[in-house]
XYZ file of C-alpha atoms in Angstrom:
773
model
C -0.019 0.046 0.039
C 1.489 3.356 -0.948
C 1.147 6.452 1.208
C -1.744 7.513 -1.047
C -3.544 4.277 -0.336
C -3.798 3.247 -4.019
C -1.416 0.364 -4.368
C -0.962 -3.078 -3.118
C -2.493 -4.480 0.062
C -0.785 -5.136 3.596
C -1.633 -2.638 6.113
C 1.145 -3.259 8.568
C 4.450 -1.263 8.319
C 3.045 1.294 5.857
C 3.927 5.059 6.463
C 0.435 6.200 5.287
C 0.014 9.971 5.476
C -2.627 11.022 7.830
C -6.158 11.598 6.234
C -7.042 14.113 8.934
C -4.128 16.530 8.349
C -5.066 18.203 5.240
C -8.277 19.806 6.695
C -6.706 20.434 9.979
C -3.740 22.372 8.495
C -6.155 24.294 6.039
C -8.213 25.354 9.246
C -11.064 23.277 8.262
C -11.103 21.330 11.542
C -14.261 21.482 13.596
C -13.462 21.888 17.296
C -15.895 22.695 19.954
C -15.480 26.474 19.614
C -16.089 26.144 15.953
C -19.549 24.800 16.585
C -20.701 27.942 18.394
C -23.420 29.800 16.484
C -24.500 33.453 16.707
C -27.948 32.382 17.976
C -26.552 30.461 20.846
C -26.440 32.006 24.547
C -23.032 32.198 26.124
C -21.967 31.195 29.608
C -19.316 32.489 31.962
C -18.209 30.945 35.298
C -17.672 32.689 38.608
C -14.710 30.864 40.246
C -13.626 30.883 43.866
C -10.739 33.310 44.653
C -9.852 31.383 47.764
C -8.560 27.913 48.344
C -10.856 27.342 51.457
C -13.534 29.575 52.587
C -17.135 29.492 53.744
C -19.620 31.136 51.191
C -21.561 33.710 53.499
C -23.664 35.024 50.572
C -24.000 35.565 46.885
C -25.408 38.794 45.547
C -26.533 38.300 41.977
C -28.807 41.320 41.710
C -26.437 43.607 39.787
C -25.308 40.838 37.389
C -28.899 39.840 36.746
C -29.890 43.195 35.646
C -27.034 43.722 33.233
C -27.824 43.920 29.407
C -28.251 40.628 27.625
C -28.176 38.479 30.880
C -30.633 35.589 30.637
C -29.826 33.861 34.001
C -27.546 33.712 36.891
C -27.433 30.431 38.498
C -25.925 29.322 42.023
C -25.610 26.317 44.022
C -28.961 27.175 45.640
C -30.908 26.699 42.363
C -28.917 23.617 41.545
C -29.837 21.995 44.598
C -33.488 23.107 44.328
C -33.710 21.528 40.859
C -32.576 18.113 42.385
C -29.471 17.624 40.246
C -26.862 15.048 41.211
C -23.325 15.570 41.267
C -20.134 14.315 39.445
C -19.562 10.727 40.553
C -16.502 10.288 42.616
C -13.941 7.626 41.569
C -14.134 3.986 42.332
C -14.024 1.183 42.980
C -10.313 0.589 44.185
C -8.789 -2.135 42.076
C -7.777 -5.348 43.797
C -4.267 -6.749 43.051
C -2.382 -9.682 44.734
C -2.190 -8.659 48.449
C -5.039 -6.167 48.510
C -7.464 -6.871 51.193
C -10.964 -7.814 50.186
C -12.543 -5.237 52.591
C -10.233 -2.311 51.544
C -12.260 0.656 50.253
C -12.483 4.362 50.407
C -12.522 6.150 53.715
C -14.473 9.075 52.319
C -15.844 10.155 49.116
C -17.464 13.515 49.109
C -20.294 14.579 46.761
C -18.988 16.957 43.958
C -21.822 19.220 42.975
C -21.248 21.222 39.747
C -21.759 24.311 41.651
C -20.295 24.926 45.237
C -22.622 25.232 48.151
C -21.681 26.717 51.377
C -17.965 26.244 51.181
C -15.272 26.446 48.452
C -12.290 24.116 48.605
C -9.765 25.277 45.869
C -9.041 28.367 43.998
C -11.103 28.028 40.738
C -13.987 26.073 42.102
C -17.190 27.044 40.345
C -19.562 29.222 42.468
C -21.946 30.658 39.985
C -22.764 30.638 36.237
C -24.065 33.572 34.101
C -25.774 33.101 30.806
C -26.048 35.921 28.471
C -26.646 36.782 24.730
C -23.024 37.101 24.228
C -19.656 35.973 25.789
C -18.757 39.472 26.572
C -21.914 40.186 28.298
C -21.669 37.046 30.285
C -18.036 37.754 31.394
C -19.029 41.270 32.387
C -22.010 40.078 34.436
C -19.826 37.470 36.009
C -17.596 40.076 37.307
C -20.554 41.805 38.943
C -21.499 38.707 41.024
C -20.547 39.494 44.490
C -19.604 36.596 46.707
C -18.956 37.126 50.570
C -16.358 34.695 51.851
C -15.009 33.874 55.275
C -11.652 32.576 54.626
C -10.432 29.329 56.342
C -6.872 27.841 56.570
C -5.823 25.846 53.545
C -3.125 23.249 52.710
C -1.950 22.732 49.004
C 1.216 20.680 49.568
C 0.605 16.910 49.236
C 3.051 15.879 51.960
C 1.915 18.619 54.311
C -1.729 17.632 53.701
C -1.168 14.129 55.188
C 0.627 15.385 58.340
C -0.915 15.527 61.632
C -2.705 19.027 62.284
C -3.084 19.930 58.705
C -6.097 21.896 57.842
C -8.939 19.678 56.838
C -10.525 19.722 53.442
C -13.452 17.799 54.606
C -14.542 17.524 58.243
C -15.533 13.778 57.612
C -11.981 12.947 56.448
C -9.598 12.956 59.372
C -6.096 13.281 58.226
C -7.483 14.327 54.883
C -7.367 10.619 53.923
C -9.512 9.651 50.951
C -8.352 6.047 50.880
C -5.723 3.609 51.971
C -4.675 1.001 49.648
C -2.111 -1.617 49.376
C -0.856 -4.506 47.085
C 1.739 -7.159 47.140
C 3.179 -9.458 49.883
C 4.028 -7.402 52.897
C 5.295 -10.380 54.909
C 7.543 -11.694 52.106
C 9.005 -8.096 51.815
C 9.604 -7.719 55.358
C 11.409 -11.089 55.440
C 13.419 -10.109 52.528
C 14.580 -6.992 53.986
C 15.335 -8.718 57.435
C 17.690 -10.960 55.497
C 19.097 -8.611 53.038
C 22.891 -7.862 52.614
C 22.122 -4.360 51.474
C 19.305 -1.982 51.474
C 18.945 1.400 49.835
C 16.326 4.084 50.265
C 15.184 6.917 47.984
C 12.755 9.719 48.922
C 11.440 11.504 45.892
C 8.198 12.869 44.332
C 6.385 13.180 41.023
C 5.455 16.897 40.444
C 1.951 18.165 39.878
C 1.107 18.842 36.147
C -1.276 20.980 34.227
C -1.831 19.204 30.998
C -2.289 22.257 28.854
C -4.000 20.551 25.755
C -3.802 22.702 22.657
C -7.643 23.117 22.701
C -9.115 24.495 25.880
C -12.233 22.888 27.273
C -15.629 23.660 26.119
C -19.256 22.554 26.239
C -22.411 23.347 24.162
C -25.743 22.171 25.806
C -29.232 22.083 24.326
C -32.557 20.768 25.532
C -35.481 20.107 23.112
C -38.593 17.980 23.576
C -37.237 16.483 26.761
C -34.018 15.455 25.372
C -30.645 16.737 26.121
C -27.541 17.126 23.720
C -24.041 17.970 24.787
C -21.365 18.838 22.182
C -17.947 18.738 23.797
C -14.464 17.471 23.561
C -13.776 14.178 25.127
C -12.164 10.826 24.757
C -15.155 8.921 26.144
C -18.498 10.136 24.763
C -20.470 7.168 25.974
C -19.084 7.376 29.462
C -20.174 11.044 29.656
C -23.599 10.142 28.394
C -23.994 7.569 31.068
C -22.690 9.794 33.861
C -24.979 12.663 32.744
C -28.187 10.484 32.385
C -27.628 8.230 35.424
C -25.982 10.421 38.034
C -26.743 14.138 37.295
C -30.031 14.383 35.483
C -31.404 10.929 36.328
C -33.241 10.405 32.942
C -33.270 7.387 30.760
C -29.983 7.097 28.753
C -31.970 7.473 25.477
C -32.776 11.007 26.544
C -29.147 11.995 26.516
C -26.963 12.407 23.434
C -23.280 13.433 23.390
C -21.543 14.513 20.188
C -17.814 15.183 19.656
C -16.272 16.764 16.695
C -12.431 17.266 16.498
C -10.499 17.276 19.773
C -7.404 19.275 20.209
C -5.578 17.094 22.570
C -6.721 15.407 25.828
C -4.044 12.860 27.173
C -6.823 11.515 29.544
C -7.673 14.761 31.250
C -10.804 15.182 29.009
C -12.026 11.658 29.838
C -14.191 12.525 32.938
C -17.246 14.642 33.405
C -16.608 18.381 34.302
C -18.864 20.816 36.005
C -19.288 22.977 32.876
C -20.635 20.039 30.884
C -23.404 19.684 33.490
C -24.095 23.313 33.650
C -24.617 24.097 30.073
C -27.271 21.357 29.742
C -28.958 22.630 32.877
C -28.977 26.163 31.736
C -30.233 25.126 28.382
C -33.226 23.458 30.106
C -33.920 26.444 32.360
C -33.484 29.177 29.536
C -35.001 27.268 26.645
C -31.727 28.231 24.640
C -28.637 26.339 23.441
C -25.927 27.473 25.786
C -22.218 27.412 24.844
C -19.296 27.738 27.146
C -15.793 27.913 25.760
C -12.983 27.954 28.410
C -10.100 30.521 28.251
C -6.405 29.473 28.971
C -6.450 31.227 32.263
C -9.579 29.503 33.247
C -8.081 26.157 32.421
C -5.034 26.627 34.654
C -7.412 26.901 37.654
C -10.343 24.468 36.924
C -8.888 21.784 34.686
C -8.288 18.548 36.291
C -4.617 18.205 37.012
C -2.296 15.256 37.142
C 0.596 13.255 38.836
C 1.612 14.810 42.315
C 2.844 11.810 44.391
C 5.341 11.782 47.207
C 7.452 8.605 47.610
C 9.545 6.647 49.997
C 11.053 3.643 48.183
C 13.354 0.937 49.546
C 15.160 -1.751 47.630
C 16.701 -4.985 49.261
C 19.543 -6.838 47.635
C 21.558 -9.955 48.506
C 25.368 -10.181 48.701
C 25.573 -10.567 44.972
C 23.618 -7.462 44.519
C 20.484 -9.319 43.261
C 17.205 -7.683 43.936
C 15.205 -9.285 46.806
C 12.290 -6.941 47.395
C 10.900 -3.500 46.677
C 9.061 -1.564 49.392
C 7.115 1.560 48.381
C 5.018 4.120 50.457
C 3.276 6.677 48.554
C 1.148 9.704 49.344
C -0.873 10.564 46.243
C -2.698 13.876 45.803
C -6.489 13.665 45.194
C -7.220 17.412 45.254
C -10.280 18.750 46.892
C -12.699 16.190 45.274
C -12.160 12.697 44.031
C -12.361 12.991 40.248
C -14.375 10.138 38.367
C -11.017 8.273 37.814
C -8.851 10.078 40.474
C -8.056 6.809 42.242
C -6.925 5.070 39.165
C -3.360 6.385 38.664
C -2.060 5.896 42.276
C -3.333 2.420 42.497
C -4.293 0.419 39.422
C -1.166 0.848 37.325
C 1.304 0.368 40.205
C 2.145 -3.175 38.721
C 4.574 -1.096 36.514
C 6.826 -0.913 39.571
C 8.094 -4.507 38.638
C 9.647 -3.000 35.517
C 11.917 -5.314 33.720
C 13.659 -7.037 36.573
C 13.479 -10.030 38.669
C 11.783 -8.632 41.852
C 10.612 -11.681 44.001
C 8.555 -9.568 46.376
C 7.029 -6.136 46.189
C 4.754 -4.307 48.602
C 3.298 -0.934 47.877
C 1.095 1.154 50.246
C -0.662 4.258 48.923
C -2.498 6.982 50.881
C -4.827 9.138 48.842
C -5.098 12.581 50.430
C -7.333 15.658 49.967
C -5.797 18.879 49.603
C -7.195 22.465 48.847
C -6.313 22.108 44.948
C -7.945 21.141 41.896
C -8.800 17.400 41.540
C -6.183 15.091 39.952
C -7.341 12.828 37.040
C -5.450 10.249 34.711
C -2.822 11.781 32.356
C -0.805 9.906 29.667
C 0.105 6.773 31.183
C -2.130 7.060 34.311
C 0.259 5.752 37.058
C 2.761 3.775 34.675
C 4.952 6.733 34.211
C 4.997 7.502 37.860
C 5.936 3.877 38.733
C 8.580 3.627 36.007
C 10.012 6.988 37.184
C 10.335 5.738 40.860
C 11.820 2.399 39.999
C 14.408 3.708 37.482
C 15.472 6.529 39.743
C 15.821 3.843 42.632
C 17.850 1.473 40.668
C 20.305 4.192 39.617
C 20.331 5.464 43.191
C 21.114 2.008 44.482
C 24.057 1.600 41.960
C 25.423 4.850 43.117
C 25.029 4.153 46.945
C 26.660 0.821 46.599
C 29.466 1.855 44.384
C 28.289 -0.239 41.471
C 28.129 0.274 37.713
C 24.565 1.196 36.804
C 24.620 -0.991 33.672
C 26.016 -4.024 35.529
C 23.453 -3.896 38.353
C 20.535 -3.752 35.700
C 21.873 -6.550 33.632
C 22.419 -8.824 36.766
C 18.712 -8.406 37.723
C 17.051 -8.127 34.208
C 14.652 -10.676 33.038
C 15.527 -12.752 29.763
C 13.251 -14.148 27.253
C 13.867 -17.642 28.369
C 12.117 -16.774 31.701
C 8.680 -16.193 29.964
C 6.053 -16.506 31.069
C 7.126 -14.670 34.096
C 4.617 -13.778 36.910
C 5.603 -10.445 38.652
C 5.128 -9.965 42.441
C 2.120 -7.696 41.616
C 0.310 -10.181 39.503
C 1.160 -9.635 35.868
C 2.347 -12.275 33.596
C 4.980 -11.024 31.068
C 4.838 -12.886 27.960
C 7.165 -11.438 25.526
C 10.088 -8.771 25.001
C 13.819 -9.048 25.011
C 15.001 -6.486 27.552
C 18.751 -7.333 27.451
C 18.763 -6.817 23.665
C 16.827 -3.666 24.217
C 19.327 -2.066 26.472
C 22.460 -3.253 24.472
C 20.901 -1.927 21.269
C 19.794 1.325 22.743
C 23.268 2.053 24.243
C 24.807 1.119 21.048
C 22.583 3.667 18.974
C 23.162 6.355 21.741
C 26.957 5.853 21.355
C 27.376 5.044 25.036
C 31.131 3.980 24.232
C 31.814 7.396 23.052
C 30.292 9.203 26.050
C 33.632 9.549 28.054
C 35.181 11.536 25.290
C 32.079 13.873 24.911
C 32.197 14.251 28.735
C 35.987 15.274 28.495
C 35.297 17.678 25.733
C 32.573 19.208 27.687
C 34.684 19.627 30.737
C 37.338 21.384 28.586
C 34.723 23.904 27.939
C 33.719 24.328 31.570
C 30.473 22.240 31.209
C 29.399 18.947 32.822
C 27.971 16.078 30.877
C 25.713 13.402 32.182
C 24.383 10.224 30.584
C 21.173 8.308 31.778
C 18.606 5.809 30.752
C 15.409 4.278 31.896
C 13.599 1.135 31.030
C 9.814 0.493 31.118
C 7.453 -2.272 30.659
C 3.786 -1.309 30.528
C 0.456 -3.285 30.861
C -1.978 -1.948 28.387
C -5.140 -2.765 26.325
C -6.484 -5.555 28.461
C -9.438 -4.145 30.489
C -12.357 -3.560 28.112
C -13.889 -4.349 24.828
C -15.048 -2.436 21.798
C -17.463 -3.023 19.006
C -17.351 -1.821 15.345
C -19.987 -1.384 12.735
C -19.369 -1.199 8.978
C -21.609 0.190 6.342
C -21.118 -0.657 2.579
C -22.952 1.609 0.177
C -23.651 1.207 -3.488
C -20.906 3.619 -4.490
C -18.456 1.268 -2.974
C -17.492 3.490 0.053
C -17.321 1.930 3.435
C -18.082 3.668 6.660
C -16.684 2.467 9.971
C -18.356 3.478 13.131
C -16.526 2.938 16.365
C -16.892 3.778 20.055
C -13.189 4.879 20.454
C -12.675 8.760 20.003
C -9.673 10.302 18.424
C -8.194 13.369 20.235
C -5.392 13.802 17.806
C -3.955 10.185 17.357
C -5.043 9.799 13.800
C -7.858 7.236 14.018
C -9.262 8.149 10.654
C -5.997 6.977 9.120
C -5.243 3.858 11.305
C -8.645 2.435 10.989
C -8.928 3.167 7.187
C -5.436 1.474 6.805
C -6.749 -1.568 8.701
C -9.950 -1.840 6.773
C -8.311 -1.184 3.291
C -6.226 -4.315 4.036
C -8.960 -6.522 5.307
C -11.549 -5.552 2.658
C -9.609 -4.839 -0.425
C -11.219 -1.330 -0.535
C -9.237 1.774 -1.432
C -7.784 3.631 1.552
C -9.499 6.922 0.415
C -12.884 5.167 0.132
C -13.175 4.630 3.832
C -14.903 7.063 6.229
C -14.456 6.687 10.046
C -17.329 7.995 12.227
C -16.640 8.575 15.936
C -18.284 10.831 18.566
C -22.099 10.479 18.297
C -23.741 8.487 20.963
C -26.878 8.356 18.816
C -25.200 6.959 15.757
C -22.815 4.727 17.557
C -24.692 2.348 19.919
C -21.862 1.786 22.517
C -18.183 2.297 23.257
C -15.637 2.591 25.844
C -13.573 5.255 24.230
C -10.000 5.937 23.900
C -7.469 5.429 26.647
C -4.665 3.379 27.935
C -2.859 2.857 24.637
C -5.768 0.601 23.704
C -7.599 1.973 20.607
C -5.575 0.370 17.898
C -4.960 -2.930 19.822
C -8.700 -3.435 20.658
C -10.433 -1.763 17.790
C -8.270 -3.432 15.107
C -9.728 -6.872 16.156
C -13.197 -5.496 16.362
C -12.783 -4.199 12.924
C -11.432 -7.498 11.716
C -14.530 -9.302 13.229
C -16.806 -6.673 11.466
C -15.134 -7.186 8.242
C -15.623 -11.071 8.392
C -19.317 -10.369 9.050
C -19.518 -7.915 6.254
C -17.845 -10.302 3.742
C -20.044 -13.075 4.859
C -23.030 -10.889 4.043
C -21.717 -9.784 0.770
C -20.864 -13.377 -0.315
C -24.341 -14.252 -1.984
C -23.940 -10.990 -4.025
C -20.575 -11.856 -5.081
C -21.442 -15.383 -6.071
C -24.385 -13.938 -8.019
C -21.792 -11.550 -9.872
C -19.440 -14.447 -10.643
C -22.446 -16.718 -11.579
C -21.199 -19.326 -9.110
C -22.637 -21.038 -5.970
C -21.850 -19.392 -2.880
C -20.011 -22.503 -1.631
C -17.664 -22.120 -4.456
C -16.658 -18.588 -3.698
C -13.968 -17.441 -1.043
C -12.745 -14.123 -0.248
C -8.868 -13.886 -0.482
C -6.299 -11.351 -1.178
C -8.827 -8.591 -1.184
C -11.422 -10.016 -3.515
C -14.096 -12.647 -4.068
C -12.748 -15.584 -6.111
C -14.169 -18.788 -7.561
C -11.913 -21.346 -5.755
C -9.531 -22.807 -8.130
C -9.861 -20.120 -10.832
C -8.717 -16.596 -11.490
C -12.171 -15.228 -11.739
C -12.657 -12.577 -9.258
C -14.793 -9.575 -8.246
C -13.892 -6.886 -5.645
C -16.172 -5.742 -2.652
C -16.510 -2.408 -4.255
C -17.861 -4.031 -7.289
C -20.210 -6.140 -5.357
C -21.509 -2.886 -3.687
C -22.589 -1.701 -7.064
C -25.131 -4.529 -7.170
C -26.988 -3.179 -4.132
C -30.096 -1.035 -4.598
C -29.470 2.800 -4.690
C -30.906 3.382 -1.232
C -29.611 0.151 0.363
C -26.640 -0.599 2.692
C -24.898 -3.625 3.600
C -23.707 -3.844 7.203
C -21.161 -5.906 9.207
C -20.629 -5.880 13.034
C -17.949 -7.031 15.164
C -16.764 -6.802 18.802
C -13.664 -8.019 20.848
C -12.476 -7.979 24.361
C -9.061 -9.131 25.125
C -8.414 -12.008 27.586
C -5.388 -10.125 29.082
C -3.175 -7.131 28.598
C -0.197 -6.727 26.163
C 3.339 -5.576 27.366
C 4.915 -2.851 25.226
C 8.432 -2.104 26.521
C 11.509 -0.101 25.762
C 14.585 1.793 26.799
C 15.023 5.545 26.703
C 18.617 7.117 26.657
C 19.309 10.849 27.303
C 22.547 12.825 27.461
C 22.547 16.344 29.061
C 25.094 19.238 29.376
C 25.059 21.564 32.400
C 26.512 24.940 32.783
C 27.592 24.770 36.485
C 27.777 28.550 36.792
C 24.040 29.045 36.119
C 22.525 25.457 36.433
C 21.162 25.901 32.800
C 21.244 22.630 30.941
C 20.513 21.339 27.515
C 19.164 17.954 26.353
C 22.092 17.065 23.826
C 21.019 13.572 22.550
C 17.963 11.322 22.983
C 17.520 7.704 21.818
C 14.513 5.544 22.302
C 14.349 1.807 21.434
C 10.926 0.276 21.815
C 8.893 -2.924 21.301
C 5.309 -2.292 20.418
C 4.708 -5.646 18.711
C 3.620 -5.409 15.119
C 3.641 -1.659 13.881
C 0.766 -0.557 11.884
C 1.990 2.956 10.594
C 5.502 3.890 11.574
C 5.193 7.516 10.725
C 2.146 7.811 13.058
C 4.107 5.851 15.698
C 6.972 8.292 15.446
C 4.540 11.151 15.986
C 3.125 9.463 19.206
C 6.658 8.917 20.470
C 7.897 12.395 19.797
C 4.942 13.893 21.748
C 5.162 11.535 24.576
C 8.822 12.207 25.003
C 8.254 15.891 24.921
C 5.687 15.626 27.831
C 8.147 13.420 29.838
C 11.133 15.907 29.188
C 8.605 18.702 30.045
C 7.824 17.213 33.355
C 11.389 16.609 34.196
C 12.763 20.032 33.081
C 10.122 22.543 33.878
C 6.549 21.769 34.444
C 5.032 22.215 37.795
C 1.810 23.609 39.229
C 2.875 25.957 42.142
C 0.475 27.236 44.879
C 1.214 29.882 47.414
C 1.726 28.048 50.670
C -0.270 30.448 52.757
C -3.091 31.630 50.775
C -3.376 28.530 48.375
C -3.295 30.770 45.270
C -2.216 29.453 42.015
C 1.165 30.867 41.202
C 1.584 29.211 37.993
C -1.705 30.274 36.271
C -0.432 31.280 32.715
C 2.222 30.331 30.294
C 4.139 33.283 31.635
C 4.671 31.175 34.885
C 4.085 27.482 33.698
C 6.666 26.482 31.123
C 6.104 23.592 28.586
C 8.810 22.253 26.183
C 9.435 24.068 22.873
C 10.626 22.434 19.710
C 14.030 24.006 19.818
C 14.616 22.669 23.394
C 14.550 19.056 21.970
C 17.348 17.389 20.014
C 16.579 15.187 16.946
C 15.037 11.997 18.559
C 16.571 8.683 17.492
C 13.626 6.302 17.669
C 13.990 2.577 16.717
C 11.746 -0.393 16.742
C 12.883 -3.905 18.030
C 9.407 -5.712 17.874
C 8.407 -8.911 19.218
C 4.847 -10.084 18.715
C 2.211 -10.030 21.395
C 1.225 -13.666 21.901
C -2.088 -12.900 23.308
C -3.072 -10.412 20.506
C -4.636 -11.898 17.212
C -2.766 -9.361 15.088
C 0.392 -9.202 17.311
C -0.159 -5.476 18.349
C 0.951 -4.113 21.743
C 0.028 -0.463 21.881
C 2.170 2.538 21.978
C 0.332 5.794 22.942
C 1.886 6.293 26.380
C 5.333 4.890 26.043
C 7.136 8.136 25.277
C 5.912 9.675 28.504
C 6.871 6.655 30.527
C 10.511 6.726 30.034
C 11.153 10.381 29.270
C 11.246 11.783 32.490
C 13.365 9.076 34.425
C 16.066 8.929 31.595
C 16.467 12.679 31.639
C 16.656 12.818 35.511
C 19.008 10.012 35.587
C 21.335 11.841 33.117
C 21.138 15.112 35.197
C 21.924 13.226 38.425
C 24.800 11.393 36.700
C 26.348 14.866 35.701
C 25.702 16.209 39.191
C 27.027 13.240 41.058
C 30.145 13.441 38.702
C 30.789 16.933 39.843
C 30.324 15.930 43.512
C 26.654 17.384 43.932
C 23.742 16.215 45.715
C 20.092 15.100 45.219
C 17.700 16.576 42.711
C 14.029 16.309 42.085
C 11.770 17.272 39.292
C 11.422 19.776 37.853
C 15.092 20.319 37.292
C 14.949 23.950 36.670
C 18.254 25.886 36.420
C 17.996 27.073 40.032
C 17.470 23.592 41.378
C 20.365 22.141 39.242
C 22.561 25.025 40.471
C 21.692 24.340 44.067
C 22.198 20.436 43.670
C 25.557 21.130 42.288
C 26.477 22.939 45.476
C 24.759 20.530 47.857
C 27.384 17.786 48.012
């Protein structure tokens, strides 16, 4: 198959150009803001200016009297209308060693408008609906809220300490949940008999996701039926939450539509207050109501991510072989438990096993409330956090014990002959060649030439560091998807799926698969997503799972469509159906060269007819993409400023569908990992709780010229449990980026005699670490 989709078949390994790109680059994309029409009413939100305060009163009189204002709504009206809130996350996943009775200590209600008390800066207190966005914003500024300010706590470690201000009176110690996994007794025994133990105290900094498209929502209500247009990865999940939990109406009375989505990375998965509020306002005013968030608004009100404080210990025997890993984590929940807020700190901790033989692992997590925006899943959803902790700890252990970092890893690394290998946290690895991965990665990164580069840097007064990180992720094993195909008389095929692209290129990937399976031209395939009326069901996009799961669902739907088209093909070939088979992209009379394509068969359909195929697939278990990231940095010791000089990533994603799209996924993921390591951090004033990083003037994200050319290479092994051998790739770049860069920086600082360093490695922090030794 050529890049334009017109040549021979075989989908895998073909660098097809993205079908989406032309319209997006020409400004023809349709994002939520592009759907706003002049006749729509516009909404603006009144946000809390305090991290913690009682609401003594809300005066809306002046705002309600302003020109164009249609409604000013507060928590009192919300409660009077009997609306439910945003469902808090749950349940807590059970892994080996997780007690059956373990659950949440406290899960507060989360109404879309605060009542009585606010608990973070940016919490929604009131909504103004007006004829124009300008009128709504002006009126929102006229709403007067009287507060009585209370003490607050925004630091995660501080929130867990005795005596910290409580976010909820019913949550002593600010504890939302306590969760554990693994064999605690085996870990204790291993530590008691260990020849060596090493401890690392570190953290994973809080992140603002900063998707290119800000959040937005458009709500309408007509004839007893709600319609929400918004940007999300999971349209059907929003539909169910809105129908079941908020408005308490039959699901058929709720529709969610999604156009183009300008980035999400997990943060737009869950239900937000504004999506509830525009629907409610539409019902009250009889108008379609639009709200498009501004960038500054997002810095306060978007769900945020990461934010964990760790204490990790590694036990080793006299031959420096790993015996056990013990982890205690304090995970930030925010002021409310978001719909998937518990997932990252708990469900994906099995990534702590990494690529090593670790006979015993125990992890204990306390989820704590703080006076901050709620946290949610973000690219990797706990896997990057676990990989970061493990790879930092292994490097730290080598340094503390006076060992070569590479030798320590090789001594403890799993080898292909050991598969299937069951980890101490319940995963069964079935594929991957980790030793080959690191050897090839170091070869591509010219590890052998690093001493010469370090010496050259030192001659210029600079310090060089070299670091790497391995990862092995569990993906694509938790849910199923369905696919529907429609073949029309003009030969075009429409694929309908419950997954939802937010920039990954689904239109291209799924068309590429179908072109191969059906023998239809790539350009004659349309992909439809993001309409819960047209698509009966769907889990949505997440967990690197769309192509791994949807590819098989599409294959099953293709088989069904071909079976239904077989009688028409037999008629066209003037043969009995039993003598006709579909192979190499066409129907053939067995044993002859007589053939007819599916597109030609479609031409025999009546003009208004459609031939359909359906398929579904749920995996029996996960796949295990894995890889090795290698980073090389150079530091100016006078200022602490540093540059990322070289970056290499070797990866195993099983069979690769589209290497060009894969490279784009990895580039973006690496940039996000590097960004967290280097510069990204949500900062609050410790006294007032105000957000100090509330704009791109104060919150830095990576720029293209801050990254070197990335060397990316594939070393695939097939996924034994996947029918097509696919493993998934969407989160791998973010998983290894931060630990590889931080290990390189710490290597440079240690070489210069410096001390500890945590993310983000800003120039000031690097400068101080160099002087801490």
